[in-house]
MMTF fields as JSON, N, C-alpha, C and O atoms, coordinates in Angstrom:
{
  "mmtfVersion": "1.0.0",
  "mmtfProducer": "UNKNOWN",
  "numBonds": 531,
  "numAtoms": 532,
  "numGroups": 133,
  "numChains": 1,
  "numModels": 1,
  "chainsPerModel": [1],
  "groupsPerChain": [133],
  "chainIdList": ["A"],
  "bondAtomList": [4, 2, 8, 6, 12, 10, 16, 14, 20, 18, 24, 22, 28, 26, 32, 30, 36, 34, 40, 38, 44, 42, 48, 46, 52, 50, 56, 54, 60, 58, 64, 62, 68, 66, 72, 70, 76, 74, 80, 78, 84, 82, 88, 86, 92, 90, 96, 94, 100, 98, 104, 102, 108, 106, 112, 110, 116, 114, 120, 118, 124, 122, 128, 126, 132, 130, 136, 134, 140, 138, 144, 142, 148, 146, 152, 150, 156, 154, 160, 158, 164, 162, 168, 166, 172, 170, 176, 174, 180, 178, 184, 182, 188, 186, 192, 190, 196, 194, 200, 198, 204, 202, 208, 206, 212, 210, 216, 214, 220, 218, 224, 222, 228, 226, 232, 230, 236, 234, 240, 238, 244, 242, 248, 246, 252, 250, 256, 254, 260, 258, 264, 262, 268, 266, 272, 270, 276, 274, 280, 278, 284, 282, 288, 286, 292, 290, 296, 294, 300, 298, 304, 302, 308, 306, 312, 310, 316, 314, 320, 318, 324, 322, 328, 326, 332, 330, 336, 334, 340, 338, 344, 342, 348, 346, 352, 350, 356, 354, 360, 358, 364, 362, 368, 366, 372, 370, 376, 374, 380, 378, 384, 382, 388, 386, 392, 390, 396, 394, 400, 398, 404, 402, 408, 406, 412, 410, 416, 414, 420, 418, 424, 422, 428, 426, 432, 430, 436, 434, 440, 438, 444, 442, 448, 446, 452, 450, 456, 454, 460, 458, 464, 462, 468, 466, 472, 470, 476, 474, 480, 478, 484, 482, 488, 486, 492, 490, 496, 494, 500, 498, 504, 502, 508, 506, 512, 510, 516, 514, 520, 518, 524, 522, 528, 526],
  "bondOrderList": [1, 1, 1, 1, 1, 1, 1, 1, 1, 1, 1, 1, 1, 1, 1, 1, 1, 1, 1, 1, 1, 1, 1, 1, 1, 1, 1, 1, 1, 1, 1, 1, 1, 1, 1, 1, 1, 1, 1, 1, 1, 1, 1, 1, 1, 1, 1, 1, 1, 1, 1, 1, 1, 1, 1, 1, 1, 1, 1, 1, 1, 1, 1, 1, 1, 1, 1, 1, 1, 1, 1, 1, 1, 1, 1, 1, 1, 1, 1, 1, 1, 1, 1, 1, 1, 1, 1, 1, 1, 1, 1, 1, 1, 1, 1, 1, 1, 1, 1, 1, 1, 1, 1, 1, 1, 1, 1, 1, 1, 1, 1, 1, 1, 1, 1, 1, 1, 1, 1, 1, 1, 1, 1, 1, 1, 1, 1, 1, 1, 1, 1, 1],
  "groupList": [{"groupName": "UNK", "atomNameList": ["N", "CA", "C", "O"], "elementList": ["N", "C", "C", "O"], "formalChargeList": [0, 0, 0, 0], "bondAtomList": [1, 0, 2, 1, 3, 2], "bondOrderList": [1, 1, 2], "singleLetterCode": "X", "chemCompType": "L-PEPTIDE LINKING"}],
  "groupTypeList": [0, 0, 0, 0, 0, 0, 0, 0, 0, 0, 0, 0, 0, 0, 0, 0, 0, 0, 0, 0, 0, 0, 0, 0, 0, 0, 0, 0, 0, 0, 0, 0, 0, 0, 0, 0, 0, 0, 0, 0, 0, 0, 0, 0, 0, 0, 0, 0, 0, 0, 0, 0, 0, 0, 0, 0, 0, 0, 0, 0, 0, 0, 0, 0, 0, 0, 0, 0, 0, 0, 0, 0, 0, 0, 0, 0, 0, 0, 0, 0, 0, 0, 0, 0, 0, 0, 0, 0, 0, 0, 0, 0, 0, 0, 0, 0, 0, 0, 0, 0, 0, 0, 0, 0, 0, 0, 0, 0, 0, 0, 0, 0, 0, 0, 0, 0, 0, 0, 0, 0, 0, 0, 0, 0, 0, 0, 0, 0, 0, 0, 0, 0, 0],
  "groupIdList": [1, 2, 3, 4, 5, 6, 7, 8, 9, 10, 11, 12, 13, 14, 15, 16, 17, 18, 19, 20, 21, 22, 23, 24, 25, 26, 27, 28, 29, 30, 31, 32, 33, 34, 35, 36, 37, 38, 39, 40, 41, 42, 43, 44, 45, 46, 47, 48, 49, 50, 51, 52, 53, 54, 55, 56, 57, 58, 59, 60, 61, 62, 63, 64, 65, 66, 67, 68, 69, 70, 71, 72, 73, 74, 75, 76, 77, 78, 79, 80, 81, 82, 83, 84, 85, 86, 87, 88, 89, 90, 91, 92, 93, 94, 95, 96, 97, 98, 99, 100, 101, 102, 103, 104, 105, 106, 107, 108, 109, 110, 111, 112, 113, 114, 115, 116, 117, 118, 119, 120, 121, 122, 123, 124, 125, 126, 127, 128, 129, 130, 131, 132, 133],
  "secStructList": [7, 7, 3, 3, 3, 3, 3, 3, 3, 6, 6, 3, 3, 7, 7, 7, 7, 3, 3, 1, 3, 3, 3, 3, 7, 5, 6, 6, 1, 7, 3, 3, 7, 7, 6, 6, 7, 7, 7, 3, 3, 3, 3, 3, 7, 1, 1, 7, 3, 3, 3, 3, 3, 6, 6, 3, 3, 3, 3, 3, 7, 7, 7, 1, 3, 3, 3, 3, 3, 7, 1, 1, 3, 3, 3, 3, 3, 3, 1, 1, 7, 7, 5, 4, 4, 4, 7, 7, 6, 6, 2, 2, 2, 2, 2, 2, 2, 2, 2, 2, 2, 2, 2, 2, 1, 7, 7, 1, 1, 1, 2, 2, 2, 2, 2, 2, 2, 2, 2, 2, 2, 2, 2, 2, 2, 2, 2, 2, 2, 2, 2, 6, 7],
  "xCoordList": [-7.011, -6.095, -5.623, -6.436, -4.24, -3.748, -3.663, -3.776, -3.447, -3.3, -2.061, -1.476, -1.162, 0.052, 0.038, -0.179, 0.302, 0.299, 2.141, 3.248, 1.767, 2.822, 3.09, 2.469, 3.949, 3.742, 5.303, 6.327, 5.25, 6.448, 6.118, 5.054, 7.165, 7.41, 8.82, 9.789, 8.31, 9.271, 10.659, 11.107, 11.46, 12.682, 12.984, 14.11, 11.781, 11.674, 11.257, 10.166, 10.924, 10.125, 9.932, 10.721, 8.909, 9.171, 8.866, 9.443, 7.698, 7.169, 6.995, 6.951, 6.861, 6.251, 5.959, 6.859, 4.98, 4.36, 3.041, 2.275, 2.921, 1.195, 0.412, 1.074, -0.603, -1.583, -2.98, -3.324, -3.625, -4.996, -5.805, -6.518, -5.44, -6.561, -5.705, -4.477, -6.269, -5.394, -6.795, -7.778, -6.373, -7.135, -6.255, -5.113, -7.089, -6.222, -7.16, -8.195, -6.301, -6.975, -7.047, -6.345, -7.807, -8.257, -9.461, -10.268, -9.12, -9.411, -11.111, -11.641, -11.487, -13.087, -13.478, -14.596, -12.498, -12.917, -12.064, -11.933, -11.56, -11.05, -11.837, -13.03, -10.866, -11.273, -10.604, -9.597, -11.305, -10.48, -10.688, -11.833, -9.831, -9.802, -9.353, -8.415, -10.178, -9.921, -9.981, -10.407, -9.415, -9.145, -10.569, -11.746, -10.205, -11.142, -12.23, -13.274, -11.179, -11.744, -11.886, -10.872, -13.183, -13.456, -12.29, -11.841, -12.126, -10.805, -10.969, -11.947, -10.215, -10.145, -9.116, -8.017, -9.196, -8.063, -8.636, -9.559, -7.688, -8.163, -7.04, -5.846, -7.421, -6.843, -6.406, -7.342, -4.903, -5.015, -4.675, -3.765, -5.047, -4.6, -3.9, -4.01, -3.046, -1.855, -2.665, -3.806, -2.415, -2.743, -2.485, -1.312, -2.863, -2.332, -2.846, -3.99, -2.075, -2.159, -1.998, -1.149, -3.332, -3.351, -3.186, -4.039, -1.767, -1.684, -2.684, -2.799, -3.438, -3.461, -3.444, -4.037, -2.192, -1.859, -1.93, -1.094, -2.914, -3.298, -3.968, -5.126, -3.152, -3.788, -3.105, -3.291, -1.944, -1.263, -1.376, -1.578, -0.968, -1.351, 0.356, 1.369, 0.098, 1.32, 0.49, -0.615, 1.616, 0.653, 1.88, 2.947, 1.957, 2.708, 1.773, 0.604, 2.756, 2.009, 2.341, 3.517, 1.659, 1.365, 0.945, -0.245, 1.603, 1.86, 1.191, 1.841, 0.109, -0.851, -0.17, 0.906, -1.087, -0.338, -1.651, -2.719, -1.604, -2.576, -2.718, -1.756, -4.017, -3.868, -4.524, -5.006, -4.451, -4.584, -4.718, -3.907, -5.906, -6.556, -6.674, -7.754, -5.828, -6.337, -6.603, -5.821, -7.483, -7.927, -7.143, -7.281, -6.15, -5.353, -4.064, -3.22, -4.185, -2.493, -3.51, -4.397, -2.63, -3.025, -1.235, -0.268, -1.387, -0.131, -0.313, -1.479, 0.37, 0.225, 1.622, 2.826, 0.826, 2.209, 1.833, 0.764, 3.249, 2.675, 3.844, 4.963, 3.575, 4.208, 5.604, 6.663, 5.29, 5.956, 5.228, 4.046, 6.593, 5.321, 6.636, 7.715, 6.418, 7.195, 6.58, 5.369, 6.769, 6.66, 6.034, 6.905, 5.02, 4.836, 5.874, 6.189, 6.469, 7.829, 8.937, 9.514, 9.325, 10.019, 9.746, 10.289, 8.896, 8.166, 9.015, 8.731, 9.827, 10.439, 9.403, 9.133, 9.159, 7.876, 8.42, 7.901, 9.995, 9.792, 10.101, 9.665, 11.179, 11.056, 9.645, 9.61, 8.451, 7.401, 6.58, 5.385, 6.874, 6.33, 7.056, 6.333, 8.837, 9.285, 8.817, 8.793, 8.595, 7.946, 6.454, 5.952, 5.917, 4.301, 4.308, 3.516, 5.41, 5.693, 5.925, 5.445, 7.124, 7.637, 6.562, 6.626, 5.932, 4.472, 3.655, 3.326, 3.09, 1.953, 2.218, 1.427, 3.663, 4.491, 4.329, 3.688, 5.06, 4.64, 3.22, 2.801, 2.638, 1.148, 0.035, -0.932, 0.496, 0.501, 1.097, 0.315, 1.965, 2.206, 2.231, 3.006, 1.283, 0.533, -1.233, -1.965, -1.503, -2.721, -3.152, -2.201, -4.42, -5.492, -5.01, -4.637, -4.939, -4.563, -3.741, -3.823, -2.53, -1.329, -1.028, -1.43, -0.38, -0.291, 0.799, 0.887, 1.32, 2.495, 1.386, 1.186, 0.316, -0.595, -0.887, -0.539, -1.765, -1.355, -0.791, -1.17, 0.753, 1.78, 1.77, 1.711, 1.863, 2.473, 0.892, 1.165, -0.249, -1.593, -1.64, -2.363, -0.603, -0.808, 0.77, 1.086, 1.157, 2.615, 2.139, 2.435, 1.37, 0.96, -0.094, -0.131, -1.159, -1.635, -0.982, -1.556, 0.113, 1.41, 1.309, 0.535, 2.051, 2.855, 2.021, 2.507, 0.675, -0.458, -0.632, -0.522, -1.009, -1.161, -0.437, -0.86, 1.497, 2.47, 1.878, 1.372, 2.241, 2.346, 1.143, 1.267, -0.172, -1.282, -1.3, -1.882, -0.587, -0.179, 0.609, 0.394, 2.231, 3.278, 2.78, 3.19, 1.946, 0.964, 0.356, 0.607, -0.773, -1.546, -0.294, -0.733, 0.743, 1.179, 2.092, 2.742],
  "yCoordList": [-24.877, -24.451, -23.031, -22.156, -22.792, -21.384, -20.451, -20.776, -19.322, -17.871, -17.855, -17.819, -17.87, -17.51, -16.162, -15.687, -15.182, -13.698, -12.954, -13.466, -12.095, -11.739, -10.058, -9.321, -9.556, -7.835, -7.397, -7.672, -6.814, -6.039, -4.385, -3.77, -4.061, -2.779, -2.459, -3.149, -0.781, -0.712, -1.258, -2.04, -1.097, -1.464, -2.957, -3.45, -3.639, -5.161, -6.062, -5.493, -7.342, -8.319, -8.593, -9.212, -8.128, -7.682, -8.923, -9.039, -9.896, -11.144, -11.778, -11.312, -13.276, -14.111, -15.421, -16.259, -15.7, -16.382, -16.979, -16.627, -18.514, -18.999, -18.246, -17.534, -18.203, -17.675, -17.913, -17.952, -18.06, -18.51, -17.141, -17.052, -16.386, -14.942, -13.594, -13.69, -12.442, -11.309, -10.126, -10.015, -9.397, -8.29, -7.052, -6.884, -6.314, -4.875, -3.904, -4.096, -2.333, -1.023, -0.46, 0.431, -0.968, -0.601, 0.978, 1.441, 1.386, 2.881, 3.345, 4.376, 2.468, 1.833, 1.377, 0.921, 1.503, 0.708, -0.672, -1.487, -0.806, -2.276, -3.241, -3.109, -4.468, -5.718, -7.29, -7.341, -8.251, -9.599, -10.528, -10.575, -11.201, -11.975, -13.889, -14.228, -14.543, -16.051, -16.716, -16.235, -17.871, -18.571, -18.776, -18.822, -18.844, -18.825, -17.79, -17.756, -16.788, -15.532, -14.846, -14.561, -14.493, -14.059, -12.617, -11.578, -13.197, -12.615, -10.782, -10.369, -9.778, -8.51, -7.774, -8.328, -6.488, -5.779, -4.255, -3.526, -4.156, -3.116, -1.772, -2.028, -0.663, 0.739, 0.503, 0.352, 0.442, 0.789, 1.77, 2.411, 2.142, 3.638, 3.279, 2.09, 3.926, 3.551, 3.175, 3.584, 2.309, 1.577, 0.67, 0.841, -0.727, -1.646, -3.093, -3.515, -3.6, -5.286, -6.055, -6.001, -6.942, -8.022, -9.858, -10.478, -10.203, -11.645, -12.396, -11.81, -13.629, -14.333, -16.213, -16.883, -16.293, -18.094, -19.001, -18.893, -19.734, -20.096, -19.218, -18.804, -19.074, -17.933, -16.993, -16.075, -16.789, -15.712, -15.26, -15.682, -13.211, -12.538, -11.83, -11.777, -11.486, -10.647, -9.23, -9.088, -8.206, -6.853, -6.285, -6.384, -5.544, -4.785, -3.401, -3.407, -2.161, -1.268, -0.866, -0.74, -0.731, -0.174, 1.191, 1.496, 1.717, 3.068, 3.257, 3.95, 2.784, 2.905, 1.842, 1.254, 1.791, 0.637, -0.034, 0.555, -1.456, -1.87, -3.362, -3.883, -3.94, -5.486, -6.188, -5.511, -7.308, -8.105, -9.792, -10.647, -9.712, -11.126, -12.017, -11.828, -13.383, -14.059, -15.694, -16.582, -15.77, -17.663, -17.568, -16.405, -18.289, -17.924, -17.84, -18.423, -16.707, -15.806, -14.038, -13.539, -13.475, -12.363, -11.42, -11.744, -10.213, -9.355, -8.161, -7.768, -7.539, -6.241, -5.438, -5.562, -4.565, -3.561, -2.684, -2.08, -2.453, -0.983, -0.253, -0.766, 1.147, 2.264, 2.08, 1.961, 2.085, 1.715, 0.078, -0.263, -0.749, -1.316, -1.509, -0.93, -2.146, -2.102, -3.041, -3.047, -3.606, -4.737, -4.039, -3.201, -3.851, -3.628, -3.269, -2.088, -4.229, -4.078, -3.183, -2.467, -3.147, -2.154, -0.372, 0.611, -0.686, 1.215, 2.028, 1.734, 2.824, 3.793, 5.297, 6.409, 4.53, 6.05, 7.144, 8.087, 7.293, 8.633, 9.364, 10.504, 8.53, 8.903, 9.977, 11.13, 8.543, 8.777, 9.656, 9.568, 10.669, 11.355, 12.687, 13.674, 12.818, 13.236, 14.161, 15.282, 12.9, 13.173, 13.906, 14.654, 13.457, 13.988, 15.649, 16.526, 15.718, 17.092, 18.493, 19.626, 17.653, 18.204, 18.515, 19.426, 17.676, 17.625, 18.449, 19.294, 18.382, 19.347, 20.725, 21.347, 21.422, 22.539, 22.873, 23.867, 21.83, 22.301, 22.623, 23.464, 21.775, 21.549, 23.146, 23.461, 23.978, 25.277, 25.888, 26.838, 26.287, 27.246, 27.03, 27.478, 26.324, 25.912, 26.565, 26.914, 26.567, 26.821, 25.655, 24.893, 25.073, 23.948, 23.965, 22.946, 24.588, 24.811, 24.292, 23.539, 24.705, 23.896, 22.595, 21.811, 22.348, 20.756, 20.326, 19.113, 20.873, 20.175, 19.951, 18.793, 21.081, 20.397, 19.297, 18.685, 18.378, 17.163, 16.202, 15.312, 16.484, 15.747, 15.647, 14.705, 17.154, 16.938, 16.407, 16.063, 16.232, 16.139, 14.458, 13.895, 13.546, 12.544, 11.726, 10.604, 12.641, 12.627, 12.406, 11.397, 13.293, 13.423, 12.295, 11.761, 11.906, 10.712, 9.271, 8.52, 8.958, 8.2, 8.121, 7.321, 8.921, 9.402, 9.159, 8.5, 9.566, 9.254, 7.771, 7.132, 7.065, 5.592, 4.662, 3.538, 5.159, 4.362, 4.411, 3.519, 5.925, 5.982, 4.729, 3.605, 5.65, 4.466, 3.141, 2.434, 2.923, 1.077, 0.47, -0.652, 1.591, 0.992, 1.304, 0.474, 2.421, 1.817, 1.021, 0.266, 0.808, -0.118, -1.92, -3.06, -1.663, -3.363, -2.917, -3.766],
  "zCoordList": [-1.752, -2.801, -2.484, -2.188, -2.551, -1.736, -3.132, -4.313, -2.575, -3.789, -3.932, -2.85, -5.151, -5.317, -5.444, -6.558, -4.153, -4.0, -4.869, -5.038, -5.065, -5.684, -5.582, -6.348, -4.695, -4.703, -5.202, -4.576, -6.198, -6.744, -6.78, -6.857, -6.712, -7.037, -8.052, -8.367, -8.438, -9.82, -9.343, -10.181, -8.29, -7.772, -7.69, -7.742, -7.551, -7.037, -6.919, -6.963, -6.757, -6.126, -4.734, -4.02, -4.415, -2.995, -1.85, -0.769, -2.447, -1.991, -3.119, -4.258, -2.625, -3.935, -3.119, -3.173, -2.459, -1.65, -2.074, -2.972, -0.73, -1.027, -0.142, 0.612, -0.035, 1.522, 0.673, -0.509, 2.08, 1.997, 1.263, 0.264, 2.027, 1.869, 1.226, 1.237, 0.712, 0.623, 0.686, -0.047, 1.837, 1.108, 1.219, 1.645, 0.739, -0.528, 0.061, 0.699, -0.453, -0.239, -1.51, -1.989, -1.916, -2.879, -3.069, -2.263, -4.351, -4.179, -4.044, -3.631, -4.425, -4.236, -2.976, -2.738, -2.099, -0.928, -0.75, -1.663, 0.424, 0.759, -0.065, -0.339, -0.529, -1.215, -0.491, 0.215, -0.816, -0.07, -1.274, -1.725, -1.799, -2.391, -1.747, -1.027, -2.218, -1.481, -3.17, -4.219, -2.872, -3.961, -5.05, -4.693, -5.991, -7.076, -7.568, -8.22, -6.718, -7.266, -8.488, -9.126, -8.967, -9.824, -10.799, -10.316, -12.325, -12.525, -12.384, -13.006, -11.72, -11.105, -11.558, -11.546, -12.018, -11.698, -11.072, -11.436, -10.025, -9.389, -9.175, -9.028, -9.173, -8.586, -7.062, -6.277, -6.46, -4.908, -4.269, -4.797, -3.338, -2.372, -1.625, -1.326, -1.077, 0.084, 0.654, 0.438, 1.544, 2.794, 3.189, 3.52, 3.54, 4.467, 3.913, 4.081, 3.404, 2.396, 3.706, 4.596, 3.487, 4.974, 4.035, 3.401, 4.345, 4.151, 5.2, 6.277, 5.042, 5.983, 5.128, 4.282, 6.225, 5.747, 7.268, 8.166, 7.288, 8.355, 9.508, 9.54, 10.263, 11.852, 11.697, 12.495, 10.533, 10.594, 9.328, 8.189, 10.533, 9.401, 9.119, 9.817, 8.102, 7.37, 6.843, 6.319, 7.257, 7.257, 6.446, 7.052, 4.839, 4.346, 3.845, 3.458, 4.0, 3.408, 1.932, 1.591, 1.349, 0.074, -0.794, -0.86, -1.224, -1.582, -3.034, -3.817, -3.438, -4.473, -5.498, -5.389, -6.467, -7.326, -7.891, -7.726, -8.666, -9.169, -8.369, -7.805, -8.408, -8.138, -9.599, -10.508, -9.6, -10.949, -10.299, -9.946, -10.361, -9.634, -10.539, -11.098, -11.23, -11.977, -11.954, -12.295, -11.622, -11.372, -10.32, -9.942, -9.389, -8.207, -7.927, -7.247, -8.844, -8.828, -8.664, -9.357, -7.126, -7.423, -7.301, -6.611, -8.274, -8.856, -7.87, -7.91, -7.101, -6.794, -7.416, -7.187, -8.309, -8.495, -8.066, -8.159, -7.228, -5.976, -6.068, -6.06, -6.171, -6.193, -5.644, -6.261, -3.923, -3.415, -2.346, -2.334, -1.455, -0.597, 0.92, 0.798, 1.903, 2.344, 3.491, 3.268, 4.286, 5.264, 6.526, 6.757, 7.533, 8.53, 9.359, 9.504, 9.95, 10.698, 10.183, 11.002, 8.786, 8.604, 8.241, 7.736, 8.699, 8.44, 9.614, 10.775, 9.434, 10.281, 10.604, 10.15, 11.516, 12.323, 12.307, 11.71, 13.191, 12.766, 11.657, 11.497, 10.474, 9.48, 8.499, 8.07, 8.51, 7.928, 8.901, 8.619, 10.205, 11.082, 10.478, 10.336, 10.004, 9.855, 7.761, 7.253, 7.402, 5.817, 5.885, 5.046, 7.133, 7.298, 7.684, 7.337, 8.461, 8.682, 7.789, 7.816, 6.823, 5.985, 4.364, 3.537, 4.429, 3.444, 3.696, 2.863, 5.034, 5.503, 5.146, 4.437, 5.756, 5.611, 4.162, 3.819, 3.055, 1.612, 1.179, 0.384, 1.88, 1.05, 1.501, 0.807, 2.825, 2.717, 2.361, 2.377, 1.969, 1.11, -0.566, -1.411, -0.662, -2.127, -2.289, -1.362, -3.59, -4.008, -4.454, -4.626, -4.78, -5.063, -6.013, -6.595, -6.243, -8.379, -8.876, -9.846, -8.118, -8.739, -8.711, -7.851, -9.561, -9.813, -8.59, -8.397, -8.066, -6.752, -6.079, -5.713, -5.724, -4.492, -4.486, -3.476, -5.735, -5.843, -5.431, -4.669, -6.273, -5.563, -3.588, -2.798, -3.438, -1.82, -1.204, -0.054, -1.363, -1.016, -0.947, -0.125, -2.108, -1.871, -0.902, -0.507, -0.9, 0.16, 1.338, 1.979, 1.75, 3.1, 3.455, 4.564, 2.154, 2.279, 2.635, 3.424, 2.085, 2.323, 3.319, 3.844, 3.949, 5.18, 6.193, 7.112, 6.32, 7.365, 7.425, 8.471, 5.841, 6.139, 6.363, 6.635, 6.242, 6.75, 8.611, 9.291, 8.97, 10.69, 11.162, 11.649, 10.699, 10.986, 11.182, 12.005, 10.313, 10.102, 10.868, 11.326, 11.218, 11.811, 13.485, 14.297, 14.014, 15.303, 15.476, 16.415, 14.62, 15.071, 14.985, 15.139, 14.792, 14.821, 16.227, 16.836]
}
Protein backbone atom coordinates (compact mmCIF):
# COMPACT_ATOMS: atom_id res chain seq x y z
CA UNK A 1 0.00 0.00 0.00
CA UNK A 2 1.87 3.33 -1.22
CA UNK A 3 2.03 6.88 0.81
CA UNK A 4 0.09 9.57 -0.83
CA UNK A 5 3.14 12.16 -0.30
CA UNK A 6 2.18 15.63 -0.63
CA UNK A 7 4.83 18.79 -0.40
CA UNK A 8 3.45 22.35 -0.75
CA UNK A 9 4.73 25.45 -0.12
CA UNK A 10 3.13 28.96 0.67
CA UNK A 11 3.41 29.72 -3.30
CA UNK A 12 2.26 26.12 -4.28
CA UNK A 13 1.69 22.56 -4.74
CA UNK A 14 4.78 21.50 -5.40
CA UNK A 15 4.24 17.42 -5.67
CA UNK A 16 1.34 15.27 -5.06
CA UNK A 17 2.43 11.75 -5.64
CA UNK A 18 2.37 7.75 -4.50
CA UNK A 19 5.88 6.34 -3.20
CA UNK A 20 6.73 3.59 -1.14
CA UNK A 21 9.00 5.41 1.46
CA UNK A 22 9.67 9.21 2.56
CA UNK A 23 12.18 10.32 4.76
CA UNK A 24 12.49 13.94 6.18
CA UNK A 25 15.02 16.31 8.04
CA UNK A 26 13.51 16.72 10.56
CA UNK A 27 14.69 19.08 13.42
CA UNK A 28 15.08 16.19 15.88
CA UNK A 29 17.05 14.39 13.61
CA UNK A 30 16.25 12.69 10.19
CA UNK A 31 12.87 10.60 10.11
CA UNK A 32 11.45 7.78 7.46
CA UNK A 33 8.13 7.11 7.27
CA UNK A 34 6.67 3.69 5.37
CA UNK A 35 3.12 3.03 5.13
CA UNK A 36 1.06 2.67 8.20
CA UNK A 37 2.86 4.86 9.98
CA UNK A 38 2.11 5.78 13.18
CA UNK A 39 0.02 9.26 13.08
CA UNK A 40 3.20 12.28 13.36
CA UNK A 41 3.65 15.72 13.08
CA UNK A 42 6.95 16.94 12.95
CA UNK A 43 9.33 20.35 12.94
CA UNK A 44 11.77 20.28 9.64
CA UNK A 45 15.21 21.86 9.06
CA UNK A 46 16.36 22.60 5.64
CA UNK A 47 17.68 19.75 4.18
CA UNK A 48 17.14 17.03 1.79
CA UNK A 49 13.47 15.05 1.38
CA UNK A 50 14.35 11.49 -0.06
CA UNK A 51 11.27 9.99 -2.26
CA UNK A 52 11.75 6.36 -2.84
CA UNK A 53 9.07 4.53 -5.35
CA UNK A 54 10.45 1.37 -6.34
CA UNK A 55 14.53 1.60 -6.99
CA UNK A 56 14.05 5.13 -7.45
CA UNK A 57 14.85 7.85 -5.58
CA UNK A 58 13.54 11.45 -5.87
CA UNK A 59 15.70 13.96 -3.89
CA UNK A 60 13.95 17.62 -3.19
CA UNK A 61 15.31 20.16 -0.85
CA UNK A 62 13.44 21.67 1.78
CA UNK A 63 13.76 24.92 3.47
CA UNK A 64 12.12 24.14 7.00
CA UNK A 65 8.48 23.63 7.25
CA UNK A 66 6.27 21.04 9.00
CA UNK A 67 5.48 17.24 8.11
CA UNK A 68 2.02 15.75 9.16
CA UNK A 69 1.96 11.92 8.86
CA UNK A 70 -1.55 10.58 8.83
CA UNK A 71 -2.60 6.76 8.39
CA UNK A 72 -0.94 7.05 4.67
CA UNK A 73 -1.06 10.49 3.58
CA UNK A 74 2.07 12.33 4.54
CA UNK A 75 1.78 16.72 4.18
CA UNK A 76 5.01 18.61 3.99
CA UNK A 77 4.57 22.32 4.34
CA UNK A 78 7.85 23.73 3.63
CA UNK A 79 9.02 27.13 3.77
CA UNK A 80 10.44 26.84 0.78
CA UNK A 81 11.20 23.31 -1.33
CA UNK A 82 12.59 22.87 -4.59
CA UNK A 83 13.62 19.65 -6.68
CA UNK A 84 17.31 18.40 -6.57
CA UNK A 85 17.96 19.11 -10.17
CA UNK A 86 16.75 22.48 -10.05
CA UNK A 87 18.96 24.00 -7.28
CA UNK A 88 21.20 26.67 -9.03
CA UNK A 89 24.75 26.24 -7.29
CA UNK A 90 25.98 29.15 -8.03
CA UNK A 91 23.18 31.12 -7.19
CA UNK A 92 22.88 29.41 -3.62
CA UNK A 93 27.08 29.73 -3.48
CA UNK A 94 26.32 33.24 -4.42
CA UNK A 95 23.45 33.69 -1.31
CA UNK A 96 26.07 31.73 1.02
CA UNK A 97 28.47 34.43 0.39
CA UNK A 98 26.41 37.25 0.71
CA UNK A 99 24.95 35.79 4.25
CA UNK A 100 28.21 34.98 5.75
CA UNK A 101 29.33 38.81 4.93
CA UNK A 102 25.99 39.98 6.81
CA UNK A 103 26.10 37.57 9.51
CA UNK A 104 29.62 39.48 10.52
CA UNK A 105 28.95 42.45 10.78
CA UNK A 106 26.12 41.51 13.26
CA UNK A 107 26.02 40.90 17.08
CA UNK A 108 24.38 37.47 18.69
CA UNK A 109 21.96 39.71 20.02
CA UNK A 110 20.29 41.00 17.39
CA UNK A 111 17.45 39.58 15.98
CA UNK A 112 18.79 39.79 12.03
CA UNK A 113 21.55 37.45 13.31
CA UNK A 114 18.93 35.01 13.40
CA UNK A 115 17.52 35.67 10.32
CA UNK A 116 20.95 35.78 8.28
CA UNK A 117 22.27 32.57 10.68
CA UNK A 118 19.42 30.59 9.19
CA UNK A 119 20.13 31.99 5.53
CA UNK A 120 23.35 30.70 5.57
CA UNK A 121 21.94 27.42 6.98
CA UNK A 122 19.77 27.28 3.69
CA UNK A 123 22.29 28.12 1.54
CA UNK A 124 24.85 25.40 2.89
CA UNK A 125 22.08 22.63 2.71
CA UNK A 126 20.90 23.61 -0.86
CA UNK A 127 24.94 23.51 -2.21
CA UNK A 128 25.34 20.18 -0.14
CA UNK A 129 22.50 18.54 -1.79
CA UNK A 130 22.85 19.94 -5.37
CA UNK A 131 26.71 18.12 -5.10
CA UNK A 132 26.16 15.28 -3.77
CA UNK A 133 23.45 14.50 -6.94
Amino acid sequence: MPIQLEIVTPEKRLLSQSVDSVKAPGMDGSFGVLPGHTPYVAALQPGSLTLIQGNREQHYFIGGGFAQVQGDRVIILAESAESAEEIDVERAERALTESQARLKSLREEEELFQVERARVQRATARITMARKR
